[in-house]
Short mmCIF file of C-alpha atoms and ligand atoms in Angstrom, two decimals:
data_model
loop_
_atom_site.label_atom_id
_atom_site.label_comp_id
_atom_site.label_asym_id
_atom_site.label_seq_id
_atom_site.Cartn_x
_atom_site.Cartn_y
_atom_site.Cartn_z
CA MET A 1 63.02 -16.15 -47.95
CA ALA A 2 64.61 -19.32 -46.66
CA ALA A 3 67.78 -19.10 -44.56
CA LYS A 4 71.26 -20.21 -45.60
CA PHE A 5 71.62 -23.97 -45.20
CA GLU A 6 74.68 -26.20 -45.52
CA PHE A 7 75.28 -29.93 -45.42
CA TYR A 8 77.79 -32.48 -46.69
CA ASN A 9 77.22 -33.39 -50.32
CA THR A 10 78.70 -36.81 -51.12
CA LEU A 11 78.88 -35.81 -54.79
CA SER A 12 81.27 -32.89 -54.22
CA ARG A 13 82.79 -34.48 -51.08
CA LYS A 14 82.43 -31.26 -49.11
CA VAL A 15 80.05 -29.29 -46.93
CA GLU A 16 78.21 -27.09 -49.39
CA GLU A 17 75.61 -24.39 -49.35
CA PHE A 18 72.29 -25.89 -50.40
CA VAL A 19 70.57 -24.12 -53.28
CA PRO A 20 67.38 -25.80 -54.54
CA ARG A 21 66.45 -25.56 -58.19
CA GLU A 22 63.24 -23.63 -57.60
CA GLY A 23 63.12 -20.91 -54.93
CA ASN A 24 62.39 -22.45 -51.54
CA LYS A 25 60.91 -25.69 -52.91
CA VAL A 26 62.86 -28.87 -52.19
CA SER A 27 62.25 -32.19 -53.90
CA MET A 28 63.70 -35.07 -51.94
CA TYR A 29 63.93 -38.79 -52.56
CA THR A 30 64.85 -41.32 -49.88
CA CYS A 31 65.54 -45.02 -50.33
CA GLY A 32 62.96 -46.96 -48.34
CA PRO A 33 63.23 -50.27 -46.51
CA THR A 34 63.54 -53.73 -48.00
CA VAL A 35 60.56 -55.39 -46.38
CA TYR A 36 61.73 -58.94 -45.69
CA HIS A 37 62.47 -58.46 -42.00
CA TYR A 38 62.02 -55.96 -39.20
CA ALA A 39 63.84 -52.64 -39.60
CA HIS A 40 66.52 -52.60 -36.87
CA ILE A 41 67.43 -49.56 -34.83
CA GLY A 42 70.32 -48.91 -37.26
CA ASN A 43 67.90 -48.54 -40.18
CA ILE A 44 65.78 -46.30 -37.96
CA ARG A 45 68.83 -44.13 -37.18
CA THR A 46 69.05 -43.41 -40.91
CA TYR A 47 65.37 -42.41 -41.06
CA ILE A 48 65.68 -40.24 -37.93
CA MET A 49 68.58 -38.30 -39.44
CA GLN A 50 66.65 -37.82 -42.69
CA ASP A 51 63.68 -36.59 -40.64
CA VAL A 52 65.95 -34.08 -38.92
CA LEU A 53 67.22 -32.92 -42.31
CA ILE A 54 63.67 -32.38 -43.60
CA LYS A 55 62.49 -30.61 -40.45
CA SER A 56 65.65 -28.46 -40.30
CA LEU A 57 65.04 -27.40 -43.90
CA MET A 58 61.45 -26.55 -42.97
CA TYR A 59 62.71 -24.62 -39.91
CA ALA A 60 64.94 -22.65 -42.27
CA GLY A 61 61.90 -21.79 -44.43
CA TYR A 62 61.99 -24.45 -47.16
CA ASP A 63 59.00 -26.36 -48.43
CA VAL A 64 59.96 -30.04 -48.76
CA LYS A 65 58.26 -32.74 -50.82
CA ARG A 66 59.58 -36.19 -50.02
CA VAL A 67 59.10 -39.48 -51.85
CA MET A 68 60.12 -42.90 -50.56
CA ASN A 69 59.98 -46.35 -52.12
CA ILE A 70 59.26 -49.67 -50.48
CA THR A 71 61.50 -52.43 -51.85
CA ASP A 72 59.17 -55.39 -52.13
CA VAL A 73 60.90 -57.03 -55.10
CA GLY A 74 64.33 -57.16 -56.74
CA HIS A 75 66.75 -56.70 -53.82
CA LEU A 76 68.91 -59.80 -53.91
CA SER A 77 70.80 -61.18 -50.95
CA SER A 78 73.96 -59.57 -52.29
CA ASP A 79 74.00 -55.94 -53.45
CA ALA A 80 75.80 -57.33 -56.47
CA ASP A 81 73.30 -59.16 -58.66
CA THR A 82 73.67 -62.59 -57.14
CA GLY A 83 71.69 -64.52 -54.61
CA GLU A 84 68.03 -64.87 -53.89
CA ASP A 85 65.39 -62.13 -53.74
CA LYS A 86 65.34 -61.02 -50.09
CA VAL A 87 61.55 -60.75 -49.83
CA LEU A 88 61.10 -64.17 -51.40
CA ALA A 89 63.59 -65.69 -48.95
CA GLY A 90 61.59 -64.02 -46.14
CA ALA A 91 58.38 -65.60 -47.44
CA LYS A 92 59.96 -69.06 -47.51
CA ARG A 93 61.34 -68.60 -44.00
CA GLU A 94 57.92 -67.65 -42.65
CA HIS A 95 55.74 -69.90 -44.83
CA LYS A 96 53.82 -66.89 -46.12
CA THR A 97 53.24 -65.39 -49.54
CA VAL A 98 55.60 -62.69 -50.74
CA MET A 99 52.87 -60.06 -50.52
CA GLU A 100 51.94 -61.12 -46.97
CA VAL A 101 55.55 -60.76 -45.89
CA ALA A 102 55.91 -57.38 -47.62
CA LYS A 103 52.71 -56.06 -46.01
CA PHE A 104 53.61 -57.35 -42.55
CA TYR A 105 57.09 -55.79 -42.54
CA THR A 106 55.93 -52.55 -44.18
CA ASP A 107 53.40 -52.10 -41.35
CA ALA A 108 56.01 -53.02 -38.73
CA PHE A 109 58.43 -50.53 -40.32
CA PHE A 110 55.98 -47.62 -40.14
CA LYS A 111 55.02 -48.46 -36.56
CA ASP A 112 58.64 -47.93 -35.49
CA PHE A 113 59.20 -45.08 -37.97
CA ASP A 114 56.25 -43.18 -36.41
CA ALA A 115 57.15 -44.05 -32.83
CA VAL A 116 60.48 -42.19 -33.02
CA GLY A 117 58.70 -38.99 -34.06
CA ASN A 118 59.33 -39.11 -37.82
CA LYS A 119 57.07 -37.30 -40.26
CA ARG A 120 55.69 -39.64 -42.93
CA PRO A 121 56.90 -39.03 -46.51
CA ASP A 122 54.44 -37.27 -48.82
CA VAL A 123 54.50 -40.26 -51.16
CA VAL A 124 55.31 -43.89 -50.35
CA GLU A 125 55.41 -46.20 -53.35
CA PRO A 126 56.07 -49.96 -53.40
CA ALA A 127 58.27 -51.15 -56.28
CA THR A 128 55.63 -53.68 -57.39
CA ASN A 129 53.30 -50.74 -58.25
CA CYS A 130 55.63 -49.43 -60.93
CA ILE A 131 56.51 -52.31 -63.28
CA PRO A 132 55.36 -50.42 -66.46
CA GLU A 133 57.62 -47.48 -65.53
CA PHE A 134 60.60 -49.82 -65.04
CA ILE A 135 59.99 -51.48 -68.40
CA HIS A 136 59.75 -48.10 -70.12
CA MET A 137 63.04 -46.88 -68.68
CA ILE A 138 64.81 -50.12 -69.65
CA GLU A 139 63.43 -49.86 -73.20
CA VAL A 140 64.79 -46.33 -73.55
CA LEU A 141 68.18 -47.37 -72.14
CA LEU A 142 68.34 -50.19 -74.71
CA GLU A 143 67.34 -47.82 -77.52
CA LYS A 144 70.01 -45.31 -76.49
CA GLY A 145 72.66 -48.03 -76.39
CA PHE A 146 73.25 -47.92 -72.63
CA ALA A 147 71.95 -51.45 -72.07
CA TYR A 148 72.23 -54.91 -73.64
CA VAL A 149 70.49 -58.27 -73.44
CA ALA A 150 72.62 -61.30 -72.54
CA GLY A 151 71.63 -64.74 -71.38
CA GLY A 152 68.00 -63.65 -71.01
CA ASN A 153 68.73 -60.71 -68.68
CA VAL A 154 69.01 -57.00 -69.48
CA TYR A 155 72.20 -55.32 -68.23
CA PHE A 156 73.33 -51.72 -67.94
CA ASP A 157 76.60 -51.21 -69.84
CA THR A 158 78.82 -49.18 -67.50
CA SER A 159 81.57 -48.86 -70.13
CA LYS A 160 79.31 -46.38 -71.96
CA LEU A 161 79.83 -43.80 -69.22
CA ASP A 162 82.72 -41.35 -68.92
CA ASP A 163 82.56 -41.44 -65.15
CA TYR A 164 80.80 -44.37 -63.54
CA TYR A 165 82.29 -43.96 -60.03
CA VAL A 166 80.80 -40.48 -59.56
CA PHE A 167 81.13 -40.44 -55.77
CA SER A 168 84.76 -41.45 -55.57
CA SER A 169 88.06 -39.62 -55.56
CA ALA A 170 90.64 -40.57 -58.20
CA VAL A 171 92.43 -42.93 -55.80
CA GLU A 172 89.19 -44.56 -54.66
CA LYS A 173 88.16 -45.04 -58.30
CA GLU A 174 91.28 -47.11 -58.97
CA GLN A 175 90.75 -49.19 -55.85
CA LEU A 176 87.11 -49.80 -56.73
CA ALA A 177 87.92 -50.71 -60.31
CA VAL A 178 90.38 -53.34 -59.11
CA GLY A 179 88.38 -54.62 -56.16
CA VAL A 180 84.82 -54.51 -57.42
CA ARG A 181 82.90 -57.73 -57.08
CA ASP A 182 86.02 -59.87 -56.72
CA ASP A 183 84.35 -61.24 -53.65
CA VAL A 184 81.27 -62.53 -55.47
CA GLU A 185 80.63 -65.14 -58.08
CA GLU A 186 81.10 -63.67 -61.55
CA ASP A 187 78.10 -63.44 -63.90
CA THR A 188 79.59 -64.47 -67.27
CA ASN A 189 76.86 -62.61 -69.20
CA LYS A 190 78.29 -59.27 -68.12
CA LYS A 191 80.53 -57.38 -70.53
CA ASN A 192 82.13 -55.44 -67.69
CA LYS A 193 82.49 -56.36 -64.04
CA THR A 194 80.57 -53.27 -62.96
CA ASP A 195 77.56 -53.86 -65.26
CA PHE A 196 74.34 -54.49 -63.36
CA VAL A 197 71.00 -56.13 -64.04
CA LEU A 198 68.02 -53.99 -65.06
CA TRP A 199 65.66 -56.91 -65.72
CA PHE A 200 66.01 -60.57 -64.81
CA THR A 201 64.41 -63.43 -66.68
CA LYS A 202 67.06 -65.94 -65.65
CA SER A 203 68.13 -66.61 -62.14
CA LYS A 204 69.54 -69.52 -60.19
CA PHE A 205 66.38 -69.30 -58.14
CA GLU A 206 63.73 -70.35 -60.59
CA ASP A 207 60.87 -70.19 -58.11
CA GLN A 208 60.85 -66.36 -58.00
CA ALA A 209 57.21 -65.85 -57.00
CA LEU A 210 56.66 -62.36 -58.40
CA LYS A 211 57.08 -62.17 -62.17
CA TRP A 212 55.77 -59.89 -64.87
CA ASP A 213 55.59 -60.05 -68.63
CA SER A 214 58.10 -57.83 -70.43
CA PRO A 215 59.57 -57.39 -73.94
CA TRP A 216 62.49 -59.60 -72.76
CA GLY A 217 60.39 -62.39 -71.30
CA VAL A 218 58.66 -63.07 -68.01
CA GLY A 219 60.79 -61.82 -65.18
CA TYR A 220 61.37 -59.17 -62.53
CA PRO A 221 63.26 -55.88 -62.14
CA GLY A 222 66.71 -55.30 -60.68
CA TRP A 223 66.89 -53.37 -57.42
CA HIS A 224 68.43 -50.08 -58.61
CA ILE A 225 65.90 -49.28 -61.34
CA GLU A 226 63.06 -48.85 -58.83
CA CYS A 227 64.49 -45.76 -57.14
CA SER A 228 65.22 -43.99 -60.43
CA CYS A 229 61.70 -44.64 -61.75
CA ILE A 230 59.77 -43.98 -58.54
CA SER A 231 61.63 -40.73 -58.04
CA MET A 232 60.86 -39.56 -61.61
CA LYS A 233 57.24 -40.69 -61.39
CA HIS A 234 56.55 -38.34 -58.49
CA LEU A 235 59.25 -35.66 -58.62
CA GLY A 236 59.94 -35.29 -62.35
CA GLU A 237 63.27 -35.08 -64.15
CA TYR A 238 65.18 -33.31 -61.40
CA ILE A 239 65.55 -33.80 -57.69
CA ASP A 240 67.32 -31.58 -55.21
CA ILE A 241 68.34 -34.11 -52.55
CA HIS A 242 68.66 -37.89 -52.56
CA CYS A 243 69.15 -39.61 -49.20
CA GLY A 244 70.30 -42.98 -47.93
CA GLY A 245 72.72 -44.74 -45.61
CA VAL A 246 76.43 -44.83 -46.47
CA ASP A 247 76.12 -48.46 -47.64
CA ASN A 248 73.85 -47.19 -50.43
CA ILE A 249 76.62 -45.09 -52.04
CA PHE A 250 78.04 -48.06 -53.88
CA PRO A 251 76.65 -49.80 -55.82
CA HIS A 252 73.04 -48.66 -55.34
CA HIS A 253 73.28 -44.87 -55.72
CA THR A 254 76.12 -45.12 -58.21
CA ASN A 255 73.89 -47.31 -60.38
CA GLU A 256 70.86 -45.07 -59.87
CA ILE A 257 72.83 -42.12 -61.26
CA ALA A 258 74.18 -44.18 -64.17
CA GLN A 259 70.76 -45.26 -65.38
CA SER A 260 68.84 -42.05 -64.53
CA GLU A 261 71.26 -39.67 -66.25
CA SER A 262 71.65 -41.96 -69.26
CA PHE A 263 67.86 -42.08 -69.54
CA LEU A 264 67.34 -38.34 -69.06
CA GLY A 265 70.41 -37.06 -70.89
CA HIS A 266 71.17 -34.56 -68.13
CA LYS A 267 72.24 -34.28 -64.51
CA TRP A 268 69.56 -35.69 -62.23
CA CYS A 269 70.26 -34.83 -58.60
CA ASN A 270 72.48 -32.09 -57.18
CA TYR A 271 72.86 -33.10 -53.53
CA TRP A 272 73.44 -36.55 -52.01
CA PHE A 273 72.91 -36.89 -48.26
CA HIS A 274 74.30 -40.04 -46.62
CA SER A 275 74.16 -40.86 -42.96
CA ASN A 276 76.54 -43.21 -41.25
CA HIS A 277 75.80 -46.52 -39.59
CA LEU A 278 74.81 -47.66 -36.17
CA ASN A 279 77.06 -50.43 -34.95
CA ASP A 280 76.97 -52.72 -32.00
CA LYS A 281 80.06 -54.15 -30.34
CA SER A 282 80.26 -56.92 -32.92
CA GLY A 283 80.13 -54.51 -35.88
CA LYS A 284 77.52 -53.10 -38.27
CA MET A 285 73.92 -53.95 -37.48
CA SER A 286 72.40 -55.91 -40.28
CA LYS A 287 68.95 -57.32 -40.96
CA SER A 288 70.41 -60.39 -42.56
CA LYS A 289 72.21 -61.27 -39.30
CA GLY A 290 68.92 -62.68 -38.01
CA ALA A 291 67.75 -61.53 -34.53
CA VAL A 292 67.42 -57.77 -34.84
CA LEU A 293 67.04 -55.10 -32.21
CA THR A 294 64.05 -52.95 -33.13
CA VAL A 295 62.41 -49.85 -31.70
CA SER A 296 59.46 -52.04 -30.67
CA VAL A 297 61.81 -54.31 -28.72
CA LEU A 298 63.29 -51.24 -26.99
CA LYS A 299 59.75 -50.25 -26.06
CA GLU A 300 59.04 -53.69 -24.62
CA LYS A 301 62.19 -53.31 -22.53
CA GLY A 302 60.75 -50.10 -21.05
CA TYR A 303 62.45 -47.42 -23.18
CA ASP A 304 60.43 -44.61 -24.68
CA PRO A 305 61.15 -44.62 -28.48
CA LEU A 306 61.90 -40.89 -28.20
CA VAL A 307 64.79 -41.75 -25.87
CA TYR A 308 66.29 -43.59 -28.84
CA ARG A 309 65.70 -40.48 -30.98
CA LEU A 310 67.57 -38.35 -28.43
CA PHE A 311 70.35 -40.97 -28.39
CA CYS A 312 70.71 -40.46 -32.16
CA LEU A 313 70.48 -36.66 -31.95
CA ASN A 314 73.41 -36.58 -29.54
CA SER A 315 75.75 -37.73 -32.33
CA HIS A 316 76.59 -36.30 -35.72
CA TYR A 317 74.98 -38.09 -38.66
CA ARG A 318 78.28 -38.49 -40.52
CA LYS A 319 79.97 -40.41 -37.71
CA PRO A 320 79.44 -44.09 -37.00
CA LEU A 321 77.54 -44.52 -33.74
CA GLU A 322 77.99 -47.42 -31.34
CA PHE A 323 74.91 -48.65 -29.56
CA SER A 324 74.95 -49.94 -25.99
CA PHE A 325 72.26 -50.26 -23.36
CA ASP A 326 74.48 -48.43 -20.86
CA ALA A 327 74.63 -45.42 -23.15
CA LEU A 328 70.87 -45.63 -23.76
CA ASP A 329 70.24 -45.74 -19.98
CA ASN A 330 72.14 -42.48 -19.58
CA VAL A 331 70.08 -40.86 -22.32
CA ALA A 332 66.86 -42.20 -20.75
CA ALA A 333 67.76 -40.51 -17.45
CA ALA A 334 68.56 -37.26 -19.27
CA TYR A 335 65.29 -37.40 -21.21
CA ASN A 336 63.34 -37.94 -18.02
CA LYS A 337 65.00 -34.93 -16.39
CA LEU A 338 64.21 -32.80 -19.42
CA VAL A 339 60.53 -33.77 -19.27
CA LYS A 340 60.41 -32.98 -15.53
CA ARG A 341 62.09 -29.65 -16.13
CA VAL A 342 59.55 -28.75 -18.84
CA ALA A 343 56.67 -29.91 -16.59
CA GLU A 344 57.73 -27.29 -14.04
CA LEU A 345 57.40 -24.41 -16.51
CA LYS A 346 54.35 -22.17 -16.15
CA GLU A 347 52.69 -19.85 -18.66
CA ASP A 348 53.75 -16.81 -16.65
CA GLY A 349 53.40 -13.89 -19.01
CA PRO A 350 54.42 -12.67 -22.43
CA VAL A 351 57.30 -14.20 -24.37
CA ASP A 352 60.50 -12.17 -24.25
CA GLU A 353 61.02 -11.36 -27.93
CA ALA A 354 64.75 -10.58 -27.64
CA VAL A 355 65.56 -13.89 -25.92
CA LYS A 356 63.33 -15.79 -28.34
CA LYS A 357 65.13 -14.27 -31.33
CA GLU A 358 68.59 -14.92 -29.91
CA PHE A 359 67.88 -18.59 -29.19
CA GLU A 360 66.01 -19.32 -32.41
CA GLU A 361 68.91 -17.87 -34.38
CA ARG A 362 71.41 -20.01 -32.47
CA PHE A 363 69.28 -23.09 -33.02
CA LEU A 364 68.91 -22.41 -36.75
CA GLU A 365 72.65 -21.85 -37.05
CA ALA A 366 73.28 -25.27 -35.46
CA VAL A 367 70.87 -27.29 -37.60
CA SER A 368 71.67 -25.45 -40.82
CA GLY A 369 75.41 -25.97 -40.22
CA ASP A 370 75.65 -29.54 -41.53
CA LEU A 371 72.98 -30.71 -39.06
CA ASN A 372 74.79 -30.15 -35.79
CA THR A 373 72.16 -31.95 -33.74
CA SER A 374 74.18 -32.31 -30.55
CA MET A 375 74.68 -28.53 -30.57
CA ALA A 376 70.92 -28.12 -31.12
CA VAL A 377 70.27 -30.24 -28.01
CA THR A 378 72.80 -28.17 -26.05
CA ILE A 379 70.95 -25.01 -27.09
CA LEU A 380 67.75 -26.56 -25.75
CA TYR A 381 69.48 -27.05 -22.37
CA ASP A 382 70.83 -23.50 -22.51
CA ALA A 383 67.34 -22.15 -23.18
CA LEU A 384 65.99 -24.00 -20.15
CA LYS A 385 68.73 -22.39 -18.02
CA ALA A 386 68.40 -18.94 -19.59
CA ASP A 387 67.72 -15.83 -17.54
CA THR A 388 64.15 -15.36 -18.74
CA ASN A 389 60.58 -16.23 -17.80
CA ASP A 390 58.96 -19.67 -18.09
CA ALA A 391 56.70 -18.65 -20.97
CA THR A 392 59.72 -17.84 -23.14
CA LYS A 393 61.34 -21.16 -22.23
CA LEU A 394 58.14 -23.04 -23.06
CA TYR A 395 57.91 -21.21 -26.37
CA LEU A 396 61.50 -22.21 -27.22
CA VAL A 397 60.97 -25.86 -26.20
CA ASN A 398 58.07 -26.04 -28.64
CA SER A 399 59.91 -24.14 -31.33
CA PHE A 400 62.94 -26.48 -31.18
CA ASP A 401 60.65 -29.49 -31.05
CA LYS A 402 59.58 -28.72 -34.64
CA VAL A 403 62.98 -30.22 -35.52
CA LEU A 404 63.97 -32.35 -32.54
CA SER A 405 60.49 -33.96 -32.20
CA LEU A 406 61.14 -35.15 -28.65
CA ASP A 407 57.57 -34.31 -27.59
CA LEU A 408 58.85 -32.78 -24.36
CA ALA A 409 55.75 -30.64 -23.81
CA GLY A 410 53.43 -33.59 -24.52
CA HIS A 411 55.28 -35.86 -22.11
CA ALA A 412 55.40 -33.06 -19.52
CA ALA A 413 51.64 -32.56 -19.80
CA ALA A 414 51.12 -36.31 -19.31
CA LEU A 415 53.22 -36.05 -16.14
CA SER A 416 51.21 -33.20 -14.71
CA ASP A 417 47.90 -34.72 -15.82
CA GLY A 418 48.34 -37.31 -13.08
CA PRO A 419 45.95 -37.34 -10.10
CA GLU A 420 46.03 -34.41 -7.69
CA VAL A 421 48.28 -35.51 -4.86
CA ASP A 422 48.42 -33.99 -1.41
CA PRO A 423 51.73 -32.02 -1.28
CA GLU A 424 52.67 -33.72 1.98
CA LEU A 425 52.23 -37.17 0.45
CA LEU A 426 54.15 -36.03 -2.64
CA ALA A 427 57.08 -34.89 -0.49
CA PHE A 428 56.98 -38.23 1.34
CA ILE A 429 57.02 -40.19 -1.92
CA GLU A 430 59.93 -38.21 -3.32
CA ASP A 431 61.89 -38.62 -0.12
CA ALA A 432 61.14 -42.38 0.03
CA ILE A 433 62.26 -42.87 -3.57
CA GLU A 434 65.49 -41.03 -2.81
CA ARG A 435 66.10 -43.10 0.38
CA ARG A 436 65.44 -46.32 -1.55
CA LYS A 437 67.90 -45.27 -4.24
CA GLU A 438 70.58 -44.69 -1.58
CA ALA A 439 69.82 -48.06 0.03
CA LYS A 440 70.13 -49.83 -3.31
CA LYS A 441 73.38 -48.03 -4.02
CA ALA A 442 74.71 -49.27 -0.69
CA LYS A 443 73.46 -52.76 -1.63
CA ASP A 444 71.14 -52.74 1.39
CA PHE A 445 68.33 -54.51 -0.42
CA ALA A 446 66.41 -55.35 2.76
CA LYS A 447 66.15 -51.62 3.48
CA ALA A 448 65.15 -50.89 -0.11
CA ASP A 449 62.35 -53.49 0.17
CA ALA A 450 61.21 -52.04 3.48
CA ILE A 451 60.89 -48.59 1.87
CA ARG A 452 58.86 -50.11 -0.96
CA ASP A 453 56.52 -51.65 1.70
CA GLU A 454 56.32 -48.31 3.48
CA LEU A 455 55.10 -46.72 0.25
CA MET A 456 52.65 -49.57 -0.37
CA GLN A 457 51.09 -48.96 3.02
CA LYS A 458 50.39 -45.39 1.95
CA GLY A 459 48.78 -46.67 -1.25
CA VAL A 460 51.74 -45.91 -3.52
CA GLU A 461 53.06 -48.47 -5.96
CA ILE A 462 56.50 -47.98 -7.49
CA LYS A 463 58.05 -49.41 -10.61
CA ASP A 464 61.68 -49.37 -11.73
CA THR A 465 61.92 -48.38 -15.39
CA ARG A 466 64.77 -47.44 -17.68
CA GLU A 467 63.84 -43.81 -17.23
CA GLY A 468 64.00 -44.04 -13.43
CA VAL A 469 61.47 -44.89 -10.72
CA LYS A 470 57.80 -44.32 -11.64
CA TRP A 471 54.97 -44.36 -9.12
CA ASN A 472 51.20 -44.42 -9.06
CA LEU A 473 48.44 -44.42 -6.50
CA ILE A 474 46.56 -47.69 -6.01
P1 AMP B 501 67.36 -51.74 -46.15
O1 AMP B 501 66.01 -52.00 -45.58
O2 AMP B 501 68.36 -52.81 -45.83
O3 AMP B 501 67.30 -51.45 -47.62
O4 AMP B 501 67.92 -50.44 -45.43
C1 AMP B 501 67.14 -49.29 -45.19
C2 AMP B 501 68.04 -48.11 -44.90
O5 AMP B 501 68.81 -48.34 -43.72
C3 AMP B 501 69.05 -47.85 -46.03
O6 AMP B 501 69.06 -46.47 -46.31
C4 AMP B 501 70.39 -48.30 -45.45
O7 AMP B 501 71.44 -47.51 -45.94
C5 AMP B 501 70.19 -48.05 -43.96
N1 AMP B 501 71.00 -48.93 -43.10
C6 AMP B 501 71.29 -50.24 -43.26
N2 AMP B 501 72.05 -50.70 -42.24
C7 AMP B 501 72.24 -49.66 -41.38
C8 AMP B 501 72.92 -49.47 -40.11
N3 AMP B 501 73.55 -50.46 -39.50
N4 AMP B 501 72.89 -48.24 -39.55
C9 AMP B 501 72.24 -47.22 -40.15
N5 AMP B 501 71.56 -47.32 -41.32
C10 AMP B 501 71.56 -48.52 -41.94
ZN1 ZN B 502 67.18 -46.60 -53.53
#
């Protein structure tokens, strides 16, 4: 039996006990990337927190099936239905075809997604694979009277719903109703301000490269329809958890619920998991801002991608997180110390079952209590300090890593796999590195250089990295 698990459900606006529809089986849908640019480290924060949710559920005994889409068509430059298709704009910018751009940025996305220790979804489906499914859903919505054709486009009629703003409190509903879309150019075809496009045949941007035949003319799908259809294609009429970043709540997830539940005639998803944004000093990170900071760029700057994962784990997923290199440097030093500490552990006997049980229970309580990841990391530190043998500590490091995915044991093994070094030389190197650090602190750079030369003479090369000084024998 799976353990008790709680997290914040945006639908009920409270931390709730999670009860899947079928025993310990969890069906989960997550909105994937729009592949017109590199995914920045903010996007990757969202995917790290979803990965922690999945792995925490697995730790608690659940069996999770996860589906993710790739938005390669239909996401316009504004989340309201105006502007140019983002992937098409990317293709123009880079003088490539739309499909070349989508493939390039999908590959780049997964490179960074994997590098931070995320488990791949069970199903990944690009929107352009599912045009017949989109057309079918739109046909049914028209038949049921939830949609209308105007000016060549098909729109969802939000006035047909009793409660369109499902995620909002009464006060927020009023504010949204007044404020919605006032900031964007009005589409005069819409009957209600909140109506949204299901299928476009008319757009200001006539050179839309990807178009398909449909009962309403040659055109392309709106953005929201893809997630409803792709989810149903692989997970059926019900899902347990739907994930995304907080910016997805409105309008994207609001519209997904409107069309899915109108199509199905029943409630679609019970739990909505939203993680908050990563900001830099100038505000929210955004792909459309141009130059983006990616996990690959962090790697080029000398940071291990798992240091970025630890940076994210140190904060709660529901709080905004501010990124700075100073903060990342501190986490890099902490990560390095953790790896060294794990490298010192020896397989020195049987695992102490009582200690193992106590710590695994504490860890489960942290992650199943609305994903308290910083507490989970603290418990890892506590386990390393615990009054027990090394074998038990090693066991716990590996057990916690099923969720944290910091690869501490792997990195520790890589450390100790280095060449056998004479203990006397090793002591000398460690002492020299320490002396050089002191010299640099005292701004005595001549002395620091002299120590580097001293090491060179003994055949030791040193390198300053974000995770501290590294050395190798030459
Ligand atoms: P996109 O590729 O723009 O569709 O975004 C992919 C995912 O990243 C979505 O779930 C967004 O909610 C999320 N996201 C966008 N911006 C940020 C940010 N600054 N911090 C965290 N997540 C974000
Ligand atoms: Zn989506």
